Amino acid sequence: MSSTAATVAGTIAAMGRRARAAAVVLARTDPAQTAAALTAAAAAIRADTDAILVANAEDMARATAAGLSAALLDRLRLDRDRIEGIARGVEAVAALPSPLGALIDESTRPNGLVLQRVRVPIGVIGIIYESRPNVTADAGALCLRSGNAVILRGGSDSTASSAAIHRAMVSGLAATGLPSDAIQIVPTPDRAAVGAMLAGADGTIALIVPRGGKGLVARVQTEARVPVLAHLDGINHVYVDTAADPDRAQAIVVNAKLRRTGICGAMETLLIDRAYSDPAPLLAALIDGGCALRGDAAARAIDPRIAPAEAADWDTEYLDALCTVGIVDGIDGALAHIAAHGSGHTEAIVTEDAATAERFLAEVDSAIVMVNASTQFADGGEFGLGAEIGIATGRLHARGPVALEGLTTYKWLVRGTGQTRP
Amino acid sequence: MSSTAATVAGTIAAMGRRARAAAVVLARTDPAQTAAALTAAAAAIRADTDAILVANAEDMARATAAGLSAALLDRLRLDRDRIEGIARGVEAVAALPSPLGALIDESTRPNGLVLQRVRVPIGVIGIIYESRPNVTADAGALCLRSGNAVILRGGSDSTASSAAIHRAMVSGLAATGLPSDAIQIVPTPDRAAVGAMLAGADGTIALIVPRGGKGLVARVQTEARVPVLAHLDGINHVYVDTAADPDRAQAIVVNAKLRRTGICGAMETLLIDRAYSDPAPLLAALIDGGCALRGDAAARAIDPRIAPAEAADWDTEYLDALCTVGIVDGIDGALAHIAAHGSGHTEAIVTEDAATAERFLAEVDSAIVMVNASTQFADGGEFGLGAEIGIATGRLHARGPVALEGLTTYKWLVRGTGQTRP
């Protein structure tokens, strides 16, 4: 470790220790108080709109001079509407029911011991994100509402904007007597700060959530020495079964691919049962909707506008108006293809055959498995969670959309009357 | 990586891929079939008793020649009773209710989508253990019953015994048509095998559970690149409050320390409220029970037989008839001491004051928090889980005693009628 990296690691460890101390306070805090803090933070965001815009203008000027792409500049850019949206998002999290203290289960043992499992905060969560400054408020709010202290590390492009939003969040904490260390932001743009967080900040960070593109998520997943909630890819499949209703199939497939092509719930591969009666209009609907298709020989025989798929296409998340199409032999073929090429995010079947649908639900090993619905519903808000910190494709702790409950753990409470173990 | 390590890594990765294939089959298997396989495995263990004893005699001879300690030799040793106990343990796991398919929650969205979260297996689990050959059956049974494939890596001392028990487990799989790759054992004693498992066996192992001493657990926690369920220490505290019933306090404290000193749920530090009326008999009961005490000045003033505690004693898991004793200022002092020195395993309060008890339950941040009960109850069997793969002090996925449920994850099932996202 270089001396600079060591200094940065020391800074992050000190932040971690302050966060642990704040987490101890939060664990004892009435959830009504975190809601009040977030309501106050939202008000502060609104009151600070001008200051946030000034900070954002600084970031934008720097980013423009550095030649950032139009897409990145758009992610970075704030305006009055977006700031109002951020404030409303924080209020929405304040209004979510607290997951803390919820009784998971309870039992009484023959010896009279009463056991309960109750939800408690995880402790300290690290959030590593890129150019969207709104994550400062959004992730900060979700962590606080679930009783956790959070260390935020935003992208260097958005330093000033994120700092301005962070000041508003902290003023919400101060207004309600909560420790300001409950929501901290890493002050240094040094990349070593990310490394120090991924190493666990000297044992203080219990969970890392990356929010950003594939490069960031891959780095986090590769380097982290603490648990990570994330998904690297959303290579989502829609399988149109021979028993699909053609109108439903077309509506779902077009929506799953084209409603928004850049979200992780978008369909990336369309699988069609070889026995499906009328695939041509389905493929035409995608092409007419502006989607380029790449397919296997059987698909190309149906529509010559389909380009040949390379081997890598079946394992690619395009996040674009581009889709791979394969013709498979029934549900067995679909299951085998998904097992070989899926990323464990979201898969859907379109079928009117209940037995086939249930088999797909049972045998597809993804975080989300759908019947007769668009994969674009893969979202915490659409799932009724009120928000989401992200979608996880790992197998432990939480899977699929993760919101407040996924940011908690539990402890066992045991109430006795003097029992000793024989 | 040396060429030998590379070869071993290749062997482990190949085992991992076979385990993944077996896990796909297990995920579709009726839980009645895993129960039948385990019942058949138990019968095979009984039928193979002589062969297991011969294998164990080999291991014992080698271990004795190598000069293993009496304690390690005792862990390694099998006899007819112990083998019968292993068979019964496997039958007990077979009889446990399957956690698979259980509905965690369900909701219907305004658009008519029906969402369910249901329990599914994790996939492939790696178990790394030491000289106790019974773990081969015990951990293998728990993983199989929860629908997971398992890769077992036993200690080099118990190679022959573990292999013999493993053969019986596999014959149970074969008797019921389940893939033999569902329970694999690493054939090489090479320590590089452990490293390859901790690295995830080429992405195939989703979870590692170490079963053994602190050295093993520390290595696994430090080196693992996949999630680990474990506890390193059980530095468990019993706090005797001023409002404790003296008889209960004495019974609980003596049981918590001395019933079995070598288990992870044993009390290691006794904290007594400075206002507690009669600490002398409590301390005398421990000393008279054969426990050596080390204490702070206030404790030593109560009983001169107490030796002075060094700073390190407060952070030591003795696993022996030895206990640290501290006098604290009420529950605030106890909470501060536990926060500074606890290992997050199990803490107990003895008090008749309900408000103090509830505060202890709420504010102690350990996997298990008890009121008026011995810490020696910290055990999956005592908690009604039927068995345990271990006790976890990490904060994610599962905490405290982990049995079948902790070896599962969930997926989201979404049933629609053609919904597309607006």
Short mmCIF file of N, CA, C and O in Angstrom, two decimals, chain A residues 28-99:
data_model
loop_
_atom_site.label_atom_id
_atom_site.label_comp_id
_atom_site.label_asym_id
_atom_site.label_seq_id
_atom_site.Cartn_x
_atom_site.Cartn_y
_atom_site.Cartn_z
N ARG A 28 -31.11 2.05 18.54
CA ARG A 28 -31.99 2.33 19.69
C ARG A 28 -33.01 3.42 19.37
O ARG A 28 -33.73 3.87 20.26
N THR A 29 -33.00 3.90 18.13
CA THR A 29 -33.83 5.06 17.77
C THR A 29 -35.22 4.61 17.35
O THR A 29 -35.37 3.65 16.60
N ASP A 30 -36.21 5.30 17.83
CA ASP A 30 -37.59 5.06 17.40
C ASP A 30 -37.69 5.35 15.90
O ASP A 30 -37.26 6.41 15.44
N PRO A 31 -38.24 4.42 15.12
CA PRO A 31 -38.33 4.65 13.67
C PRO A 31 -39.06 5.95 13.31
O PRO A 31 -38.81 6.52 12.25
N ALA A 32 -39.93 6.43 14.19
CA ALA A 32 -40.59 7.70 13.91
C ALA A 32 -39.57 8.83 13.78
O ALA A 32 -39.78 9.79 13.04
N GLN A 33 -38.46 8.66 14.50
CA GLN A 33 -37.46 9.72 14.45
C GLN A 33 -36.67 9.70 13.13
O GLN A 33 -36.31 10.76 12.61
N THR A 34 -36.41 8.52 12.59
CA THR A 34 -35.72 8.51 11.29
C THR A 34 -36.66 9.04 10.21
O THR A 34 -36.21 9.70 9.28
N ALA A 35 -37.95 8.75 10.36
CA ALA A 35 -38.91 9.32 9.40
C ALA A 35 -38.90 10.84 9.48
O ALA A 35 -38.88 11.54 8.45
N ALA A 36 -38.88 11.37 10.70
CA ALA A 36 -38.87 12.82 10.87
C ALA A 36 -37.58 13.42 10.31
O ALA A 36 -37.60 14.48 9.67
N ALA A 37 -36.47 12.72 10.52
CA ALA A 37 -35.19 13.22 9.98
C ALA A 37 -35.24 13.28 8.46
O ALA A 37 -34.74 14.24 7.85
N LEU A 38 -35.84 12.28 7.85
CA LEU A 38 -35.91 12.27 6.38
C LEU A 38 -36.86 13.35 5.87
O LEU A 38 -36.61 13.97 4.83
N THR A 39 -37.95 13.57 6.59
CA THR A 39 -38.87 14.64 6.20
C THR A 39 -38.15 15.99 6.27
O THR A 39 -38.27 16.83 5.37
N ALA A 40 -37.37 16.15 7.35
CA ALA A 40 -36.60 17.39 7.49
C ALA A 40 -35.53 17.49 6.41
O ALA A 40 -35.26 18.58 5.88
N ALA A 41 -34.93 16.36 6.05
CA ALA A 41 -33.90 16.36 5.00
C ALA A 41 -34.52 16.76 3.66
O ALA A 41 -33.93 17.52 2.89
N ALA A 42 -35.71 16.25 3.39
CA ALA A 42 -36.39 16.61 2.13
C ALA A 42 -36.66 18.11 2.09
O ALA A 42 -36.46 18.76 1.05
N ALA A 43 -37.09 18.66 3.22
CA ALA A 43 -37.33 20.10 3.28
C ALA A 43 -36.03 20.87 3.05
O ALA A 43 -36.00 21.89 2.35
N ALA A 44 -34.94 20.34 3.62
CA ALA A 44 -33.65 21.01 3.44
C ALA A 44 -33.19 20.94 1.99
O ALA A 44 -32.60 21.89 1.47
N ILE A 45 -33.46 19.82 1.33
CA ILE A 45 -33.10 19.70 -0.09
C ILE A 45 -33.85 20.78 -0.88
O ILE A 45 -33.26 21.48 -1.72
N ARG A 46 -35.14 20.92 -0.59
CA ARG A 46 -35.91 21.97 -1.29
C ARG A 46 -35.35 23.35 -0.98
O ARG A 46 -35.17 24.18 -1.87
N ALA A 47 -35.08 23.60 0.30
CA ALA A 47 -34.59 24.93 0.69
C ALA A 47 -33.22 25.22 0.09
O ALA A 47 -32.88 26.37 -0.19
N ASP A 48 -32.45 24.15 -0.12
CA ASP A 48 -31.08 24.32 -0.65
C ASP A 48 -31.02 24.23 -2.17
O ASP A 48 -29.92 24.09 -2.73
N THR A 49 -32.17 24.27 -2.83
CA THR A 49 -32.18 24.04 -4.28
C THR A 49 -31.16 24.91 -5.01
O THR A 49 -30.39 24.41 -5.84
N ASP A 50 -31.12 26.18 -4.67
CA ASP A 50 -30.18 27.06 -5.39
C ASP A 50 -28.73 26.63 -5.18
O ASP A 50 -27.95 26.59 -6.13
N ALA A 51 -28.41 26.33 -3.93
CA ALA A 51 -27.03 25.91 -3.63
C ALA A 51 -26.69 24.61 -4.35
O ALA A 51 -25.57 24.43 -4.86
N ILE A 52 -27.65 23.70 -4.41
CA ILE A 52 -27.41 22.43 -5.10
C ILE A 52 -27.20 22.68 -6.60
O ILE A 52 -26.32 22.09 -7.23
N LEU A 53 -27.98 23.62 -7.16
CA LEU A 53 -27.83 23.93 -8.58
C LEU A 53 -26.47 24.56 -8.86
O LEU A 53 -25.83 24.25 -9.89
N VAL A 54 -26.01 25.42 -7.97
CA VAL A 54 -24.69 26.03 -8.14
C VAL A 54 -23.61 24.94 -8.11
O VAL A 54 -22.71 24.91 -8.96
N ALA A 55 -23.71 24.05 -7.14
CA ALA A 55 -22.74 22.95 -7.04
C ALA A 55 -22.79 22.08 -8.28
O ALA A 55 -21.75 21.68 -8.83
N ASN A 56 -23.99 21.81 -8.76
CA ASN A 56 -24.13 20.97 -9.95
C ASN A 56 -23.56 21.67 -11.19
O ASN A 56 -22.95 21.01 -12.05
N ALA A 57 -23.71 22.96 -11.26
CA ALA A 57 -23.16 23.71 -12.40
C ALA A 57 -21.63 23.57 -12.42
O ALA A 57 -21.01 23.41 -13.48
N GLU A 58 -21.03 23.62 -11.25
CA GLU A 58 -19.58 23.38 -11.13
C GLU A 58 -19.20 22.01 -11.68
O GLU A 58 -18.28 21.89 -12.49
N ASP A 59 -19.91 20.98 -11.19
CA ASP A 59 -19.64 19.61 -11.67
C ASP A 59 -19.82 19.52 -13.18
O ASP A 59 -19.01 18.89 -13.88
N MET A 60 -20.91 20.13 -13.67
CA MET A 60 -21.21 20.04 -15.11
C MET A 60 -20.11 20.71 -15.93
O MET A 60 -19.70 20.19 -16.97
N ALA A 61 -19.63 21.85 -15.44
CA ALA A 61 -18.59 22.57 -16.17
C ALA A 61 -17.32 21.72 -16.23
O ALA A 61 -16.69 21.57 -17.28
N ARG A 62 -16.97 21.14 -15.10
CA ARG A 62 -15.78 20.30 -15.07
C ARG A 62 -15.93 19.08 -15.98
O ARG A 62 -15.04 18.72 -16.72
N ALA A 63 -17.12 18.47 -15.90
CA ALA A 63 -17.37 17.25 -16.68
C ALA A 63 -17.40 17.56 -18.17
O ALA A 63 -16.90 16.78 -18.99
N THR A 64 -17.97 18.70 -18.53
CA THR A 64 -18.04 19.08 -19.94
C THR A 64 -16.62 19.32 -20.46
O THR A 64 -16.24 18.84 -21.54
N ALA A 65 -15.83 20.03 -19.65
CA ALA A 65 -14.44 20.30 -20.05
C ALA A 65 -13.66 19.00 -20.18
O ALA A 65 -12.78 18.87 -21.04
N ALA A 66 -13.99 18.02 -19.35
CA ALA A 66 -13.28 16.74 -19.39
C ALA A 66 -13.78 15.85 -20.52
O ALA A 66 -13.28 14.75 -20.73
N GLY A 67 -14.82 16.33 -21.23
CA GLY A 67 -15.29 15.59 -22.40
C GLY A 67 -16.15 14.38 -22.08
O GLY A 67 -16.18 13.41 -22.83
N LEU A 68 -16.89 14.43 -20.97
CA LEU A 68 -17.79 13.32 -20.65
C LEU A 68 -18.85 13.14 -21.74
O LEU A 68 -19.25 14.11 -22.38
N SER A 69 -19.30 11.92 -21.90
CA SER A 69 -20.31 11.65 -22.93
C SER A 69 -21.62 12.33 -22.57
O SER A 69 -21.88 12.67 -21.42
N ALA A 70 -22.46 12.50 -23.59
CA ALA A 70 -23.77 13.14 -23.38
C ALA A 70 -24.59 12.33 -22.36
O ALA A 70 -25.29 12.91 -21.51
N ALA A 71 -24.47 10.99 -22.42
CA ALA A 71 -25.25 10.16 -21.49
C ALA A 71 -24.80 10.40 -20.05
O ALA A 71 -25.63 10.55 -19.15
N LEU A 72 -23.49 10.48 -19.83
CA LEU A 72 -22.99 10.72 -18.48
C LEU A 72 -23.35 12.13 -18.00
O LEU A 72 -23.72 12.32 -16.84
N LEU A 73 -23.26 13.09 -18.92
CA LEU A 73 -23.63 14.46 -18.54
C LEU A 73 -25.10 14.51 -18.14
O LEU A 73 -25.47 15.18 -17.18
N ASP A 74 -25.93 13.74 -18.84
CA ASP A 74 -27.36 13.76 -18.49
C ASP A 74 -27.60 13.14 -17.11
O ASP A 74 -28.45 13.60 -16.35
N ARG A 75 -26.82 12.11 -16.78
CA ARG A 75 -26.97 11.50 -15.45
C ARG A 75 -26.55 12.47 -14.35
O ARG A 75 -27.08 12.44 -13.25
N LEU A 76 -25.57 13.29 -14.67
CA LEU A 76 -24.99 14.21 -13.70
C LEU A 76 -25.88 15.45 -13.49
O LEU A 76 -25.95 15.99 -12.39
N ARG A 77 -26.59 15.82 -14.54
CA ARG A 77 -27.29 17.11 -14.55
C ARG A 77 -28.49 17.13 -13.60
O ARG A 77 -29.29 16.22 -13.55
N LEU A 78 -28.58 18.21 -12.83
CA LEU A 78 -29.75 18.45 -11.98
C LEU A 78 -30.45 19.72 -12.47
O LEU A 78 -29.82 20.60 -13.02
N ASP A 79 -31.76 19.76 -12.27
CA ASP A 79 -32.52 20.98 -12.48
C ASP A 79 -33.56 21.05 -11.38
O ASP A 79 -33.59 20.17 -10.51
N ARG A 80 -34.39 22.08 -11.39
CA ARG A 80 -35.34 22.23 -10.28
C ARG A 80 -36.29 21.03 -10.19
O ARG A 80 -36.61 20.56 -9.09
N ASP A 81 -36.72 20.54 -11.34
CA ASP A 81 -37.63 19.38 -11.33
C ASP A 81 -36.95 18.15 -10.74
O ASP A 81 -37.54 17.41 -9.95
N ARG A 82 -35.71 17.94 -11.14
CA ARG A 82 -35.01 16.75 -10.63
C ARG A 82 -34.76 16.88 -9.12
O ARG A 82 -34.84 15.90 -8.39
N ILE A 83 -34.47 18.08 -8.67
CA ILE A 83 -34.23 18.27 -7.23
C ILE A 83 -35.53 18.07 -6.46
O ILE A 83 -35.55 17.42 -5.40
N GLU A 84 -36.62 18.56 -7.03
CA GLU A 84 -37.92 18.30 -6.39
C GLU A 84 -38.19 16.79 -6.35
O GLU A 84 -38.71 16.26 -5.36
N GLY A 85 -37.82 16.11 -7.43
CA GLY A 85 -37.99 14.65 -7.46
C GLY A 85 -37.17 13.96 -6.38
O GLY A 85 -37.62 12.99 -5.75
N ILE A 86 -35.95 14.46 -6.15
CA ILE A 86 -35.10 13.88 -5.11
C ILE A 86 -35.75 14.08 -3.73
O ILE A 86 -35.81 13.16 -2.90
N ALA A 87 -36.26 15.29 -3.49
CA ALA A 87 -36.91 15.58 -2.20
C ALA A 87 -38.13 14.67 -2.00
O ALA A 87 -38.34 14.11 -0.92
N ARG A 88 -38.90 14.51 -3.06
CA ARG A 88 -40.09 13.64 -2.96
C ARG A 88 -39.69 12.19 -2.71
O ARG A 88 -40.37 11.46 -1.98
N GLY A 89 -38.59 11.77 -3.33
CA GLY A 89 -38.11 10.41 -3.11
C GLY A 89 -37.75 10.18 -1.65
O GLY A 89 -38.07 9.13 -1.07
N VAL A 90 -37.11 11.18 -1.05
CA VAL A 90 -36.75 11.07 0.37
C VAL A 90 -38.01 11.02 1.23
O VAL A 90 -38.11 10.23 2.19
N GLU A 91 -38.99 11.83 0.88
CA GLU A 91 -40.26 11.79 1.63
C GLU A 91 -40.96 10.44 1.48
O GLU A 91 -41.56 9.93 2.43
N ALA A 92 -40.86 9.87 0.29
CA ALA A 92 -41.50 8.57 0.07
C ALA A 92 -40.84 7.50 0.94
O ALA A 92 -41.53 6.63 1.51
N VAL A 93 -39.52 7.56 1.08
CA VAL A 93 -38.84 6.59 1.95
C VAL A 93 -39.23 6.83 3.42
O VAL A 93 -39.43 5.88 4.18
N ALA A 94 -39.36 8.12 3.79
CA ALA A 94 -39.79 8.43 5.17
C ALA A 94 -41.15 7.81 5.46
O ALA A 94 -41.43 7.39 6.59
N ALA A 95 -41.99 7.75 4.44
CA ALA A 95 -43.35 7.25 4.64
C ALA A 95 -43.44 5.73 4.61
O ALA A 95 -44.48 5.16 4.97
N LEU A 96 -42.36 5.05 4.23
CA LEU A 96 -42.42 3.58 4.18
C LEU A 96 -42.49 3.03 5.60
O LEU A 96 -41.89 3.56 6.52
N PRO A 97 -43.23 1.94 5.78
CA PRO A 97 -43.26 1.31 7.10
C PRO A 97 -41.85 0.86 7.50
O PRO A 97 -41.12 0.32 6.67
N SER A 98 -41.50 1.08 8.74
CA SER A 98 -40.18 0.63 9.20
C SER A 98 -40.15 -0.89 9.28
O SER A 98 -41.08 -1.51 9.79
N PRO A 99 -39.07 -1.49 8.81
CA PRO A 99 -38.95 -2.95 8.94
C PRO A 99 -38.46 -3.37 10.33
O PRO A 99 -38.48 -4.56 10.66
#
